[in-house]
Each structure stands twice: as C-alpha cells, then as structure tokens.
Amino acid sequence: MKNMVPVTKLIATFAFSFWALVMHTTIPLIILVAAELLILAVCGNLQRNSKAVGSLAVFAVFLGFVQLLGGGSVESAYVTGLRMMAMTVVFIILLTTTRLQDLTAAMVTQIKIPYEYAFMFTAALRFVPDFIAESKAVQEAQACRGLSVKGNVFKRMINYMSVIQPLMLKSLSRSETMALSLELRGFGSQQRHSFMSNVQPNAMDYGLIGGMILISAVVIYLRIHGIV
C-alpha cells in the first residue's frame, strides 16, 4: 500500500466505499472490513490507530442501535454499522500511508483538480490531527480548572461548551495565521505549479486499478442477483 502512488490509493478508497454501498448483506461487509483491517495491519499502522478504529466501532454500534430504534431489522442494523466501518477505515488507510504533499500533487497532475481546491482539501486533512490534539489539551486545561463533565446528558453538553469555545477560538486563530502566511507567499499568483514528488502510476498501479474495476463489476453482478 505504501508503494502505491496517491492516485491509486484514491481510486482504492473510492472503490472500497463503493463496494460497501453496493453490498447489503452482513457476511460480505464483515469480509470487507476484515480486509481493510488486515491492510492497515500489514502497513504497520493498526496499533497506532487502534483508538481511532475503536472509536469508529463504538459509533458503528450506535448507528446500528439507532437503526433498530427506527424500526429496522437486526440485519439492517448490522449492515448499517459495518457499512460505516468499511467506508471510514479505508480513509484511515489512505491518510496513514500517503504524504499530504504527494496527495496534492496527484490531485493536481493526475486528476486535474485546480491547485487551490486540492490544497484546500489536503489542508483540511492536515488540520484534523492538530484539532484533535488541541481538543485534548483544552479538556485537560479545563479539568485542571475544576470543569466536571459528569451528570446527565444536558448538563454535560452545557459544561462541554467551556471546551468548545476556546477550541473554536484557537482554530480561528490558526486559520487566520495560515491565511496570512499563504498571502505573504503569494498563494494563487502562479498559474502553473511544479512538484518534487513523482506521482506517475507504474505497471503495478495500472494492474491494481484494473483489478479494482474487475472486482467492482463482480460486486455489481452479485448484487443484482442478490448474493451480496
């Protein structure tokens, strides 16, 4: 996975998400989620992202429970949770095996997305780990000041506003600093951009893309016949 160029990883991400949307039975979705976790483990990033995967699993259970409360069957609850897991774990694989600079280069040179939009997308991804770290720091600082998140749901929501407010202010400050830095560096003044990374697909990438297209066709065929 790490040896694949970013455009192949993007296609693989959308392919796994497409398979998850097409499948509507439990066993194929379990196999799909297991395959993604195996890929994450082979890349050596499963243990590092175990908390994120665990949080996604908890949220998947919550979605399944909501499906049950909405009048759905047990199988539909399983399918909803597994589908969410399959569509999110693959993005963890993408982000943990791809440098954001290479992803920007691939989106501009291979997919022909304008540089401004590609940069905006990767910049948003770059903010995610920083936002999580700042959230944890703000929670610890407020806890040192005596903030308690115990009690019923409404009380906890009100108390959590003490975390959200400074977190949003820090995020706005970071955004203003980034905007000023980009303006000083002349962002948007160049029409053509050059990249140091080589993101050209090779024979292995083309083979993998062809394999994913073939698998997609097989999944669609099996879905039409009600097998997956």
Short mmCIF file of N, CA and C in Angstrom, two decimals, residues 1 19 36 47 50 62-63 73-75 91-92 102-103 110 112 117 123 126-127 141 147 163 169 173 175 179-180 218:
data_model
loop_
_atom_site.label_atom_id
_atom_site.label_comp_id
_atom_site.label_asym_id
_atom_site.label_seq_id
_atom_site.Cartn_x
_atom_site.Cartn_y
_atom_site.Cartn_z
N MET A 1 0.83 -1.21 0.00
CA MET A 1 0.00 0.00 0.00
C MET A 1 0.86 1.26 0.00
N TRP A 19 -17.95 -0.49 -2.91
CA TRP A 19 -18.32 -1.87 -2.58
C TRP A 19 -19.16 -1.90 -1.31
N GLU A 36 -9.86 -4.59 5.18
CA GLU A 36 -9.30 -3.26 5.44
C GLU A 36 -8.44 -3.25 6.69
N GLN A 47 -1.92 -0.76 15.14
CA GLN A 47 -1.74 -0.49 16.57
C GLN A 47 -1.71 1.01 16.84
N SER A 50 -5.30 2.26 16.73
CA SER A 50 -6.28 1.40 17.40
C SER A 50 -7.38 2.20 18.08
N PHE A 62 -23.49 2.45 17.71
CA PHE A 62 -24.51 3.48 17.95
C PHE A 62 -25.43 3.63 16.74
N LEU A 63 -24.86 3.63 15.54
CA LEU A 63 -25.67 3.74 14.34
C LEU A 63 -26.61 2.54 14.20
N SER A 73 -34.60 -3.88 11.03
CA SER A 73 -34.35 -5.25 11.50
C SER A 73 -32.94 -5.33 12.08
N VAL A 74 -32.66 -6.47 12.72
CA VAL A 74 -31.33 -6.68 13.30
C VAL A 74 -30.28 -6.73 12.19
N GLU A 75 -30.61 -7.37 11.08
CA GLU A 75 -29.66 -7.47 9.98
C GLU A 75 -29.36 -6.09 9.39
N PHE A 91 -10.40 5.30 4.73
CA PHE A 91 -9.83 6.64 4.74
C PHE A 91 -8.67 6.73 5.72
N ILE A 92 -8.73 5.97 6.81
CA ILE A 92 -7.59 5.91 7.73
C ILE A 92 -6.38 5.33 7.01
N ASP A 102 2.17 14.60 -1.46
CA ASP A 102 2.02 13.72 -2.62
C ASP A 102 0.56 13.65 -3.05
N LEU A 103 -0.35 13.68 -2.09
CA LEU A 103 -1.77 13.65 -2.42
C LEU A 103 -2.17 14.90 -3.19
N GLN A 110 -2.66 14.43 -11.86
CA GLN A 110 -3.31 13.24 -12.40
C GLN A 110 -4.81 13.43 -12.59
N LYS A 112 -6.35 16.37 -12.37
CA LYS A 112 -6.56 17.70 -12.97
C LYS A 112 -7.50 18.58 -12.15
N TYR A 117 -8.21 24.09 -4.97
CA TYR A 117 -9.15 23.14 -4.36
C TYR A 117 -8.41 21.94 -3.77
N ALA A 123 -5.30 20.63 3.15
CA ALA A 123 -5.13 21.47 4.33
C ALA A 123 -6.16 21.13 5.39
N ARG A 126 -4.99 18.11 7.05
CA ARG A 126 -3.85 18.41 7.93
C ARG A 126 -4.31 18.99 9.26
N PHE A 127 -5.46 19.66 9.26
CA PHE A 127 -5.97 20.27 10.48
C PHE A 127 -6.57 19.24 11.44
N ALA A 141 -6.82 21.27 30.29
CA ALA A 141 -6.68 22.58 30.95
C ALA A 141 -7.95 22.94 31.72
N LEU A 147 -13.40 21.84 35.82
CA LEU A 147 -14.53 21.51 34.97
C LEU A 147 -14.90 20.04 35.14
N VAL A 163 -15.31 23.84 26.71
CA VAL A 163 -14.24 23.28 25.89
C VAL A 163 -14.37 23.76 24.45
N LEU A 169 -11.96 29.29 19.17
CA LEU A 169 -11.12 30.50 19.09
C LEU A 169 -9.71 30.15 18.64
N SER A 173 -7.91 31.36 15.16
CA SER A 173 -6.60 31.99 15.18
C SER A 173 -5.62 31.27 14.26
N SER A 175 -6.43 29.49 11.64
CA SER A 175 -6.85 29.73 10.26
C SER A 175 -6.39 31.09 9.76
N ALA A 179 -3.89 31.79 6.69
CA ALA A 179 -4.30 32.64 5.57
C ALA A 179 -3.29 33.75 5.34
N LEU A 180 -2.79 34.35 6.41
CA LEU A 180 -1.78 35.41 6.29
C LEU A 180 -0.49 34.87 5.70
N VAL A 218 -17.77 -7.44 -10.62
CA VAL A 218 -18.24 -8.67 -9.98
C VAL A 218 -19.20 -8.37 -8.84
#
